mmCIF file of C-alpha atoms in Angstrom:
data_model
loop_
_atom_site.group_PDB
_atom_site.id
_atom_site.type_symbol
_atom_site.label_atom_id
_atom_site.label_comp_id
_atom_site.label_asym_id
_atom_site.label_seq_id
_atom_site.Cartn_x
_atom_site.Cartn_y
_atom_site.Cartn_z
ATOM 1 C CA UNK A 17 112.846 -13.309 138.233
ATOM 2 C CA UNK A 18 116.226 -15.495 136.943
ATOM 3 C CA UNK A 19 117.250 -18.340 138.046
ATOM 4 C CA UNK A 20 121.045 -16.439 138.122
ATOM 5 C CA UNK A 21 122.185 -12.245 138.728
ATOM 6 C CA UNK A 22 125.199 -11.329 137.798
ATOM 7 C CA UNK A 23 126.346 -7.904 138.908
ATOM 8 C CA UNK A 24 129.155 -5.614 138.942
ATOM 9 C CA UNK A 25 131.505 -6.331 141.697
ATOM 10 C CA UNK A 26 132.166 -1.963 142.559
ATOM 11 C CA UNK A 27 134.245 -2.323 145.862
ATOM 12 C CA UNK A 28 134.948 -3.274 149.370
ATOM 13 C CA UNK A 29 135.244 -1.012 152.731
ATOM 14 C CA UNK A 30 137.212 -2.734 156.310
ATOM 15 C CA UNK A 31 134.300 -1.612 158.587
ATOM 16 C CA UNK A 32 135.748 -3.603 162.012
ATOM 17 C CA UNK A 33 138.781 -5.847 162.305
ATOM 18 C CA UNK A 34 138.840 -8.499 159.611
ATOM 19 C CA UNK A 35 134.988 -7.735 158.548
ATOM 20 C CA UNK A 36 133.905 -6.040 155.444
ATOM 21 C CA UNK A 37 131.370 -4.794 153.872
ATOM 22 C CA UNK A 38 130.141 -5.752 149.530
ATOM 23 C CA UNK A 39 129.113 -3.329 147.411
ATOM 24 C CA UNK A 40 127.646 -5.010 143.933
ATOM 25 C CA UNK A 41 126.047 -3.585 140.999
ATOM 26 C CA UNK A 42 122.104 -4.175 141.676
ATOM 27 C CA UNK A 43 119.807 -5.083 138.758
ATOM 28 C CA UNK A 44 116.061 -2.939 138.288
ATOM 29 C CA UNK A 45 114.809 -6.957 138.732
ATOM 30 C CA UNK A 46 116.711 -7.945 141.779
ATOM 31 C CA UNK A 47 113.309 -6.982 143.695
ATOM 32 C CA UNK A 48 113.934 -8.453 148.499
ATOM 33 C CA UNK A 49 111.888 -8.554 151.464
ATOM 34 C CA UNK A 50 114.078 -6.355 154.236
ATOM 35 C CA UNK A 51 116.140 -9.428 156.054
ATOM 36 C CA UNK A 52 116.558 -12.588 152.890
ATOM 37 C CA UNK A 53 119.276 -14.183 152.174
ATOM 38 C CA UNK A 54 120.916 -14.807 148.654
ATOM 39 C CA UNK A 55 123.542 -17.264 147.514
ATOM 40 C CA UNK A 56 126.415 -15.991 146.245
ATOM 41 C CA UNK A 57 128.646 -18.602 143.551
ATOM 42 C CA UNK A 58 131.914 -17.086 142.954
ATOM 43 C CA UNK A 59 133.863 -19.908 140.335
ATOM 44 C CA UNK A 60 137.833 -20.371 141.620
ATOM 45 C CA UNK A 61 140.526 -22.219 141.455
ATOM 46 C CA UNK A 62 141.191 -25.142 143.947
ATOM 47 C CA UNK A 63 138.079 -24.194 146.050
ATOM 48 C CA UNK A 64 138.197 -25.795 149.750
ATOM 49 C CA UNK A 65 136.077 -28.545 150.892
ATOM 50 C CA UNK A 66 133.775 -25.899 151.552
ATOM 51 C CA UNK A 67 133.551 -25.225 147.995
ATOM 52 C CA UNK A 68 132.888 -22.352 145.689
ATOM 53 C CA UNK A 69 128.824 -20.931 147.173
ATOM 54 C CA UNK A 70 128.158 -19.087 150.286
ATOM 55 C CA UNK A 71 124.374 -17.530 151.729
ATOM 56 C CA UNK A 72 124.754 -13.999 153.098
ATOM 57 C CA UNK A 73 122.431 -12.087 154.047
ATOM 58 C CA UNK A 74 121.870 -8.872 152.323
ATOM 59 C CA UNK A 75 122.240 -6.410 154.699
ATOM 60 C CA UNK A 76 121.651 -3.277 152.522
ATOM 61 C CA UNK A 77 117.701 -1.894 152.394
ATOM 62 C CA UNK A 78 116.036 -2.883 148.982
ATOM 63 C CA UNK A 79 115.363 0.805 149.139
ATOM 64 C CA UNK A 80 118.765 1.264 147.948
ATOM 65 C CA UNK A 81 118.792 0.851 143.794
ATOM 66 C CA UNK A 82 122.395 0.904 143.247
ATOM 67 C CA UNK A 83 124.193 -1.973 145.053
ATOM 68 C CA UNK A 84 123.229 -4.306 146.866
ATOM 69 C CA UNK A 85 125.889 -4.533 149.531
ATOM 70 C CA UNK A 86 126.944 -7.828 152.309
ATOM 71 C CA UNK A 87 128.717 -7.878 154.765
ATOM 72 C CA UNK A 88 131.368 -10.934 156.706
ATOM 73 C CA UNK A 89 134.563 -11.784 158.313
ATOM 74 C CA UNK A 90 137.204 -12.040 156.031
ATOM 75 C CA UNK A 91 138.908 -15.816 156.834
ATOM 76 C CA UNK A 92 140.937 -17.677 155.782
ATOM 77 C CA UNK A 93 139.261 -19.925 153.239
ATOM 78 C CA UNK A 94 139.544 -20.119 149.592
ATOM 79 C CA UNK A 95 136.098 -19.116 148.769
ATOM 80 C CA UNK A 96 137.308 -15.499 151.136
ATOM 81 C CA UNK A 97 139.773 -14.593 149.798
ATOM 82 C CA UNK A 98 138.639 -14.836 146.162
ATOM 83 C CA UNK A 99 135.686 -12.874 147.375
ATOM 84 C CA UNK A 100 138.528 -10.561 148.913
ATOM 85 C CA UNK A 101 140.375 -10.362 146.058
ATOM 86 C CA UNK A 102 138.026 -9.261 143.538
ATOM 87 C CA UNK A 103 138.455 -6.409 141.031
ATOM 88 C CA UNK A 104 136.308 -4.275 140.656
ATOM 89 C CA UNK A 105 133.418 -4.428 137.387
ATOM 90 C CA UNK A 106 133.973 -8.266 138.194
ATOM 91 C CA UNK A 107 130.756 -10.202 137.201
ATOM 92 C CA UNK A 108 130.059 -12.783 140.036
ATOM 93 C CA UNK A 109 126.693 -14.311 140.343
ATOM 94 C CA UNK A 110 123.918 -14.143 142.490
ATOM 95 C CA UNK A 111 120.923 -16.214 143.094
ATOM 96 C CA UNK A 112 117.103 -14.868 143.948
ATOM 97 C CA UNK A 113 116.805 -13.467 147.294
ATOM 98 C CA UNK A 114 115.381 -16.763 150.124
ATOM 99 C CA UNK A 115 113.802 -16.794 153.684
ATOM 100 C CA UNK A 116 111.029 -16.054 155.388
ATOM 101 C CA UNK A 117 113.126 -14.308 158.586
ATOM 102 C CA UNK A 118 111.532 -10.664 156.594
ATOM 103 C CA UNK A 119 110.120 -7.587 158.426
ATOM 104 C CA UNK A 120 106.664 -7.632 156.791
ATOM 105 C CA UNK A 121 105.555 -3.890 157.394
ATOM 106 C CA UNK A 122 101.523 -4.121 156.994
ATOM 107 C CA UNK A 123 101.777 -6.025 160.427
ATOM 108 C CA UNK A 124 102.728 -3.621 163.055
ATOM 109 C CA UNK A 125 103.095 -5.726 166.120
ATOM 110 C CA UNK A 126 106.720 -4.398 168.745
ATOM 111 C CA UNK A 127 109.478 -6.458 167.226
ATOM 112 C CA UNK A 128 113.053 -7.183 169.385
ATOM 113 C CA UNK A 129 115.587 -8.399 168.035
ATOM 114 C CA UNK A 130 119.049 -10.573 168.958
ATOM 115 C CA UNK A 131 122.406 -10.334 167.243
ATOM 116 C CA UNK A 132 125.740 -12.081 167.486
ATOM 117 C CA UNK A 133 128.950 -10.419 165.610
ATOM 118 C CA UNK A 134 127.920 -11.049 162.013
ATOM 119 C CA UNK A 135 123.657 -12.173 163.044
ATOM 120 C CA UNK A 136 123.429 -8.446 163.078
ATOM 121 C CA UNK A 137 123.458 -8.070 158.726
ATOM 122 C CA UNK A 138 119.446 -9.349 158.449
ATOM 123 C CA UNK A 139 118.439 -6.451 161.108
ATOM 124 C CA UNK A 140 120.283 -3.782 159.476
ATOM 125 C CA UNK A 141 118.492 -4.359 155.748
ATOM 126 C CA UNK A 142 115.350 -4.341 158.099
ATOM 127 C CA UNK A 143 116.718 -0.805 160.224
ATOM 128 C CA UNK A 144 117.443 0.942 157.631
ATOM 129 C CA UNK A 145 114.203 -0.247 155.659
ATOM 130 C CA UNK A 146 112.153 0.968 158.286
ATOM 131 C CA UNK A 147 113.579 4.087 158.843
ATOM 132 C CA UNK A 148 113.836 4.911 155.119
ATOM 133 C CA UNK A 149 109.998 4.013 155.531
ATOM 134 C CA UNK A 150 109.612 5.710 158.342
ATOM 135 C CA UNK A 151 107.383 3.091 160.083
ATOM 136 C CA UNK A 152 106.670 3.714 163.463
ATOM 137 C CA UNK A 153 107.204 -0.255 164.147
ATOM 138 C CA UNK A 154 108.192 -0.374 167.897
ATOM 139 C CA UNK A 155 111.810 -1.946 167.132
ATOM 140 C CA UNK A 156 114.636 -3.294 169.287
ATOM 141 C CA UNK A 157 117.984 -3.973 168.115
ATOM 142 C CA UNK A 158 120.162 -5.564 170.673
ATOM 143 C CA UNK A 159 123.910 -6.393 169.751
ATOM 144 C CA UNK A 160 126.880 -8.258 171.127
ATOM 145 C CA UNK A 161 130.608 -8.051 169.587
ATOM 146 C CA UNK A 162 133.148 -10.131 171.688
ATOM 147 C CA UNK A 163 135.451 -6.675 171.599
ATOM 148 C CA UNK A 164 134.991 -3.324 170.750
ATOM 149 C CA UNK A 165 137.414 -3.919 167.583
ATOM 150 C CA UNK A 166 134.658 -6.367 166.226
ATOM 151 C CA UNK A 167 131.774 -3.497 166.912
ATOM 152 C CA UNK A 168 130.284 -2.696 163.050
ATOM 153 C CA UNK A 169 127.637 -0.131 161.788
ATOM 154 C CA UNK A 170 127.618 1.895 165.623
ATOM 155 C CA UNK A 171 127.520 5.759 164.564
ATOM 156 C CA UNK A 172 125.368 4.325 161.635
ATOM 157 C CA UNK A 173 122.671 2.430 163.727
ATOM 158 C CA UNK A 174 122.825 5.740 166.250
ATOM 159 C CA UNK A 175 121.800 7.986 164.004
ATOM 160 C CA UNK A 176 119.022 5.844 162.652
ATOM 161 C CA UNK A 177 117.551 5.989 166.740
ATOM 162 C CA UNK A 178 117.950 9.608 166.331
ATOM 163 C CA UNK A 179 115.810 9.669 163.405
ATOM 164 C CA UNK A 180 112.862 7.090 164.185
ATOM 165 C CA UNK A 181 111.709 7.694 167.825
ATOM 166 C CA UNK A 182 110.029 3.728 167.163
ATOM 167 C CA UNK A 183 113.403 2.545 166.831
ATOM 168 C CA UNK A 184 116.328 1.438 169.973
ATOM 169 C CA UNK A 185 119.676 0.155 169.109
ATOM 170 C CA UNK A 186 121.586 -1.641 171.965
ATOM 171 C CA UNK A 187 124.994 -2.897 171.399
ATOM 172 C CA UNK A 188 127.269 -4.703 174.164
ATOM 173 C CA UNK A 189 130.810 -5.910 174.279
ATOM 174 C CA UNK A 190 131.043 -9.310 176.017
ATOM 175 C CA UNK A 191 134.978 -8.894 176.636
ATOM 176 C CA UNK A 192 135.819 -5.347 176.864
ATOM 177 C CA UNK A 193 139.030 -5.892 179.105
ATOM 178 C CA UNK A 194 140.322 -7.912 175.359
ATOM 179 C CA UNK A 195 139.685 -4.437 173.374
ATOM 180 C CA UNK A 196 142.665 -1.685 172.625
ATOM 181 C CA UNK A 197 139.605 0.551 172.180
ATOM 182 C CA UNK A 198 137.912 2.118 175.332
ATOM 183 C CA UNK A 199 134.108 1.372 175.783
ATOM 184 C CA UNK A 200 131.487 3.739 177.555
ATOM 185 C CA UNK A 201 128.761 0.967 176.391
ATOM 186 C CA UNK A 202 126.709 -1.914 178.116
ATOM 187 C CA UNK A 203 128.649 -4.862 178.551
ATOM 188 C CA UNK A 204 128.487 -8.723 179.129
ATOM 189 C CA UNK A 205 125.788 -10.850 176.929
ATOM 190 C CA UNK A 206 122.566 -10.201 176.210
ATOM 191 C CA UNK A 207 120.639 -11.170 179.119
ATOM 192 C CA UNK A 208 117.257 -11.030 180.732
ATOM 193 C CA UNK A 209 118.052 -7.928 183.107
ATOM 194 C CA UNK A 210 119.457 -6.303 179.646
ATOM 195 C CA UNK A 211 115.904 -7.185 177.706
ATOM 196 C CA UNK A 212 114.402 -5.281 180.938
ATOM 197 C CA UNK A 213 116.168 -2.408 181.073
ATOM 198 C CA UNK A 214 115.025 -1.255 177.727
ATOM 199 C CA UNK A 215 111.959 -3.178 177.012
ATOM 200 C CA UNK A 216 108.565 -1.731 178.842
ATOM 201 C CA UNK A 217 107.047 -5.610 178.687
ATOM 202 C CA UNK A 218 109.212 -8.956 177.678
ATOM 203 C CA UNK A 219 106.427 -10.347 176.936
ATOM 204 C CA UNK A 220 105.080 -8.390 174.334
ATOM 205 C CA UNK A 221 107.480 -8.280 171.466
ATOM 206 C CA UNK A 222 107.868 -11.058 168.458
ATOM 207 C CA UNK A 223 111.657 -11.160 169.158
ATOM 208 C CA UNK A 224 114.175 -12.205 165.629
ATOM 209 C CA UNK A 225 117.121 -14.124 166.836
ATOM 210 C CA UNK A 226 120.296 -14.098 164.263
ATOM 211 C CA UNK A 227 123.860 -15.556 164.868
ATOM 212 C CA UNK A 228 126.129 -18.382 164.789
ATOM 213 C CA UNK A 229 124.478 -21.511 166.461
ATOM 214 C CA UNK A 230 125.973 -21.548 170.061
ATOM 215 C CA UNK A 231 124.469 -17.833 170.146
ATOM 216 C CA UNK A 232 121.029 -18.524 168.510
ATOM 217 C CA UNK A 233 120.746 -21.454 171.101
ATOM 218 C CA UNK A 234 121.698 -19.528 174.264
ATOM 219 C CA UNK A 235 119.015 -16.975 173.031
ATOM 220 C CA UNK A 236 116.035 -19.025 172.586
ATOM 221 C CA UNK A 237 117.268 -20.853 175.805
ATOM 222 C CA UNK A 238 116.993 -17.479 177.061
ATOM 223 C CA UNK A 239 113.719 -16.249 175.503
ATOM 224 C CA UNK A 240 111.990 -19.612 176.506
ATOM 225 C CA UNK A 241 113.181 -19.265 180.121
ATOM 226 C CA UNK A 242 111.433 -15.588 179.619
ATOM 227 C CA UNK A 243 108.556 -17.072 179.090
ATOM 228 C CA UNK A 244 107.667 -15.539 175.773
ATOM 229 C CA UNK A 245 105.061 -17.559 173.548
ATOM 230 C CA UNK A 246 106.860 -19.992 170.993
ATOM 231 C CA UNK A 247 105.090 -18.108 168.106
ATOM 232 C CA UNK A 248 106.692 -15.466 168.956
ATOM 233 C CA UNK A 249 109.673 -16.225 168.087
ATOM 234 C CA UNK A 250 111.945 -16.325 164.486
ATOM 235 C CA UNK A 251 115.404 -17.783 164.184
ATOM 236 C CA UNK A 252 118.051 -17.644 161.896
ATOM 237 C CA UNK A 253 121.392 -19.412 162.395
ATOM 238 C CA UNK A 254 124.948 -18.522 160.369
ATOM 239 C CA UNK A 255 126.454 -21.712 160.092
ATOM 240 C CA UNK A 256 129.962 -20.213 159.402
ATOM 241 C CA UNK A 257 131.200 -17.211 157.941
#
């Protein structure tokens, strides 16, 4: 596998308030496991102190032949501005895929995914893959967003859960009162009571946790307090957006 891949930029789509999906045309030799991430190198003028590279989870399925997709909030860093301003056809440098926070389909053990905001991205990849492969592994995603306007891929994941009875999807909004749109789903932070509402045996699954460091730390403490064995917990921090 090459040390660097050059993928042409295809397009961007705004999928929530301030959150975009970016699509790049992938090559045949670029193979990855569901849940892995890549480093994007994006040279640009006057980079800020965070530099010209950034790590992103791949949010599209490994079975997608035409493109890879990353999802991120677009904030004011020089890197994000350069990413936002890419023109179709511009070639962007990608590292080979990395990381062990992955869905192994040969392992049939039940998994419970806990995500905060953009931490949903590796789980998007895993769930799309599991659905396309028609895997019968029990997978439950709990994902929290601050407001309704920040919610991403709600319809897509609801359709996946309807297509595959082994997959459950639970969104919760922590501050519905600050939202401009109405919300009829779960509210508040991911809690033991919320997990118990949808998981028959909270000690049985493996727990995968992804999101900003503070959220990951809080969820790790929650899962520890529930009595889940340490070897059943996997975490991935999203340090900076």
